[in-house]
Short mmCIF file of C-alpha atoms in Angstrom, two decimals:
data_model
loop_
_atom_site.label_atom_id
_atom_site.label_comp_id
_atom_site.label_asym_id
_atom_site.label_seq_id
_atom_site.Cartn_x
_atom_site.Cartn_y
_atom_site.Cartn_z
CA MET A 105 154.36 64.93 202.42
CA THR A 106 157.52 66.71 203.59
CA ARG A 107 160.96 66.51 202.01
CA GLU A 108 162.27 64.51 205.01
CA GLN A 109 159.42 62.06 204.63
CA LEU A 110 160.04 61.63 200.89
CA LYS A 111 163.80 60.96 201.53
CA LEU A 112 163.16 58.62 204.47
CA MET A 113 160.80 56.50 202.22
CA ALA A 114 163.42 56.59 199.52
CA LYS A 115 165.98 55.17 201.76
CA ASP A 116 163.66 52.44 202.89
CA GLN A 117 162.86 51.59 199.25
CA ILE A 118 166.44 51.28 197.96
CA ARG A 119 167.55 49.23 201.04
CA GLY A 120 168.09 45.69 199.87
CA ASN A 121 167.70 46.72 196.21
CA LEU A 122 170.99 48.54 195.59
CA GLY A 123 172.62 45.55 193.95
CA THR A 124 170.00 45.22 191.39
CA LEU A 125 169.65 48.95 190.77
CA PHE A 126 173.58 49.12 190.32
CA VAL A 127 173.55 46.34 187.79
CA ILE A 128 170.66 48.17 185.91
CA ALA A 129 172.70 51.34 185.98
CA ILE A 130 175.79 49.63 184.70
CA LEU A 131 173.96 47.90 181.89
CA THR A 132 172.20 51.14 180.81
CA ALA A 133 175.59 53.02 180.73
CA LEU A 134 177.16 50.28 178.76
CA ILE A 135 174.26 50.25 176.21
CA THR A 136 174.13 54.14 175.96
CA ALA A 137 177.92 54.27 175.68
CA VAL A 138 177.46 53.48 171.96
CA PRO A 139 176.53 56.78 170.43
CA VAL A 140 173.74 55.40 168.19
CA ALA A 141 172.17 53.44 171.00
CA ASN A 142 172.34 56.54 173.30
CA LEU A 143 170.53 58.61 170.77
CA ILE A 144 167.93 56.00 169.99
CA LEU A 145 167.48 54.00 173.20
CA LEU A 146 168.16 56.41 176.02
CA PRO A 147 164.72 58.05 176.30
CA ALA A 148 163.01 54.45 176.46
CA LEU A 149 165.51 53.28 179.06
CA THR A 150 164.99 56.45 181.01
CA LEU A 151 161.25 55.72 180.94
CA SER A 152 161.96 52.21 182.08
CA LEU A 153 164.05 53.49 185.06
CA MET A 154 161.16 55.81 186.08
CA LYS A 155 158.80 52.86 185.84
CA ILE A 156 161.22 50.81 188.11
CA TYR A 157 161.28 53.50 190.73
CA LEU A 158 157.41 54.01 190.56
CA ASN A 159 157.11 50.23 191.17
CA MET A 160 159.28 50.51 194.11
CA THR A 161 157.02 53.14 195.62
CA ASN A 162 154.33 50.41 195.49
CA GLY A 163 156.65 47.96 197.24
CA GLN A 164 157.74 45.97 194.21
CA LYS A 165 161.36 44.85 194.04
CA PRO A 166 163.25 45.75 190.89
CA LYS A 167 164.53 43.17 188.53
CA VAL A 168 167.22 43.53 185.79
CA GLY A 169 164.79 42.64 183.06
CA ASP A 170 162.59 45.62 184.06
CA MET A 171 165.11 47.93 182.39
CA PHE A 172 163.59 47.12 179.17
CA CYS A 173 159.92 47.31 180.30
CA CYS A 174 159.18 50.54 178.44
CA VAL A 175 161.14 49.94 175.18
CA ASP A 176 157.71 49.34 173.53
CA GLN A 177 157.17 53.06 174.10
CA LEU A 178 160.38 54.08 172.29
CA GLY A 179 158.61 56.57 169.89
CA ARG A 180 156.57 58.37 172.62
CA ALA A 181 159.67 58.37 174.94
CA TRP A 182 161.88 59.83 172.27
CA TRP A 183 159.36 62.43 171.30
CA LEU A 184 158.79 63.55 174.95
CA ASN A 185 162.45 63.95 175.63
CA PHE A 186 162.72 65.99 172.43
CA LEU A 187 159.93 68.22 173.43
CA ILE A 188 161.26 68.74 176.98
CA GLY A 189 164.61 69.60 175.50
CA LEU A 190 163.25 71.90 172.92
CA PHE A 191 160.77 73.84 175.23
CA THR A 192 163.33 74.08 178.09
CA SER A 193 165.97 75.37 175.63
CA LEU A 194 163.49 77.93 174.16
CA TRP A 195 162.48 79.15 177.60
CA SER A 196 166.19 79.29 178.70
CA LEU A 197 166.65 81.80 175.75
CA LEU A 198 164.64 84.34 177.85
CA PHE A 199 167.30 84.00 180.62
CA ILE A 200 168.25 81.12 182.84
CA ILE A 201 165.40 81.50 185.53
CA PRO A 202 162.49 80.80 183.00
CA GLY A 203 164.42 77.77 181.74
CA ILE A 204 164.78 76.49 185.33
CA ILE A 205 161.14 77.02 186.02
CA LYS A 206 160.07 75.17 182.90
CA ALA A 207 162.56 72.39 183.50
CA LEU A 208 160.77 71.92 186.87
CA SER A 209 157.38 72.03 185.23
CA TYR A 210 158.32 69.29 182.80
CA SER A 211 160.37 67.29 185.21
CA MET A 212 157.46 64.85 186.05
CA ALA A 213 156.59 64.01 182.33
CA ASN A 214 158.68 60.85 182.25
CA TYR A 215 157.10 59.53 185.44
CA ILE A 216 153.64 60.36 184.03
CA LEU A 217 154.38 58.59 180.70
CA ALA A 218 155.83 55.51 182.64
CA ASP A 219 152.80 55.43 184.90
CA HIS A 220 150.26 56.04 182.03
CA PRO A 221 151.61 54.43 178.91
CA GLU A 222 148.29 55.25 177.06
CA MET A 223 149.10 58.95 176.99
CA THR A 224 150.89 60.81 174.29
CA ALA A 225 154.06 62.61 174.83
CA ARG A 226 152.24 65.97 174.62
CA GLU A 227 149.63 64.89 177.20
CA ALA A 228 152.33 63.77 179.64
CA LEU A 229 154.10 66.98 179.15
CA ASN A 230 150.84 68.99 179.82
CA GLU A 231 150.00 66.77 182.75
CA SER A 232 153.43 67.46 184.32
CA LYS A 233 152.95 71.16 183.96
CA ARG A 234 149.53 70.80 185.63
CA ILE A 235 150.56 68.61 188.67
CA THR A 236 153.73 70.70 189.26
CA THR A 237 151.76 73.92 189.64
CA GLY A 238 152.14 75.06 193.13
CA HIS A 239 154.95 72.60 193.81
CA LYS A 240 157.95 73.76 191.75
CA GLY A 241 159.33 75.39 194.87
CA GLU A 242 159.16 72.12 196.83
CA LEU A 243 160.67 70.31 193.97
CA PHE A 244 163.49 72.82 193.65
CA VAL A 245 164.32 72.44 197.31
CA LEU A 246 164.22 68.66 196.98
CA TYR A 247 166.92 68.99 194.07
CA LEU A 248 168.94 71.29 196.27
CA SER A 249 168.68 68.95 199.27
CA PHE A 250 170.99 66.54 197.32
CA LEU A 251 173.58 69.16 196.27
CA GLY A 252 175.94 68.36 199.10
CA TRP A 253 175.90 64.66 198.31
CA GLN A 254 176.45 65.48 194.50
CA ILE A 255 179.49 67.66 195.39
CA LEU A 256 180.93 64.92 197.64
CA ALA A 257 180.40 61.96 195.24
CA PRO A 258 183.32 62.75 192.94
CA PHE A 259 185.79 62.87 195.92
CA THR A 260 184.79 59.14 196.48
CA LEU A 261 185.93 58.42 192.85
CA GLY A 262 182.26 58.04 192.17
CA ILE A 263 181.59 55.15 194.56
CA LEU A 264 178.97 57.18 196.36
CA TYR A 265 176.90 57.32 193.28
CA ILE A 266 176.02 53.68 193.57
CA TRP A 267 173.92 54.77 196.65
CA LEU A 268 173.21 58.46 195.72
CA LEU A 269 171.49 58.04 192.31
CA PRO A 270 168.95 55.42 193.40
CA TYR A 271 168.32 57.38 196.58
CA MET A 272 167.61 60.52 194.42
CA GLN A 273 165.48 58.73 191.81
CA ALA A 274 163.37 57.05 194.63
CA ALA A 275 162.86 60.52 196.31
CA PHE A 276 161.78 62.01 193.03
CA ALA A 277 159.42 59.02 192.36
CA ASN A 278 157.92 59.57 195.93
CA PHE A 279 157.54 63.26 195.09
CA TYR A 280 155.63 62.37 191.93
CA ARG A 281 153.44 60.03 193.95
CA SER A 282 152.94 62.57 196.64
CA ILE A 283 151.81 65.46 194.35
CA THR A 284 149.61 63.19 192.08
CA ALA A 285 147.87 62.06 195.30
CA GLN A 286 147.39 65.71 196.25
CA THR A 287 146.05 66.95 192.86
CA MET A 288 143.50 64.08 192.80
CA GLU A 289 142.31 65.17 196.31
CA GLY A 290 142.10 68.73 195.26
#
């Protein structure tokens, strides 16, 4: 699937859902504004957000209560994010490029764990490395395709983020669905 197709699908998926996604984002920001809650709950809330966007790729409408759907995976979510941070940092010590490459390799791990709650954090990390093989360039270009919007957003006093962040997350969820479909075929 092309980058343009992924982004068009994302626009369609967030249409009519921005209000709910905005409330979820605000509530998540309020919860994680407390330092202890941020340290403890952010990985599970992030996993829940990935699940919300994956559900949207299947045509499901998000609900505010969905922001807690993966809290039962708190331990695995925390461990996964710790491993991603650790390994990306270690690879970055070899210069910035290896760190970027590994960050791209690990970038689908939260989607995988949200999609497959039976997996361990390490299995999700390894699966992310496997499915991104041969797709890191496409993923990097997808990230870059949002750069202009990200530069523009602060000049709107952040208002553009109400649309931009869900748009980006939906596009990345579509990317995940696309490459998992391709790796299952191949």
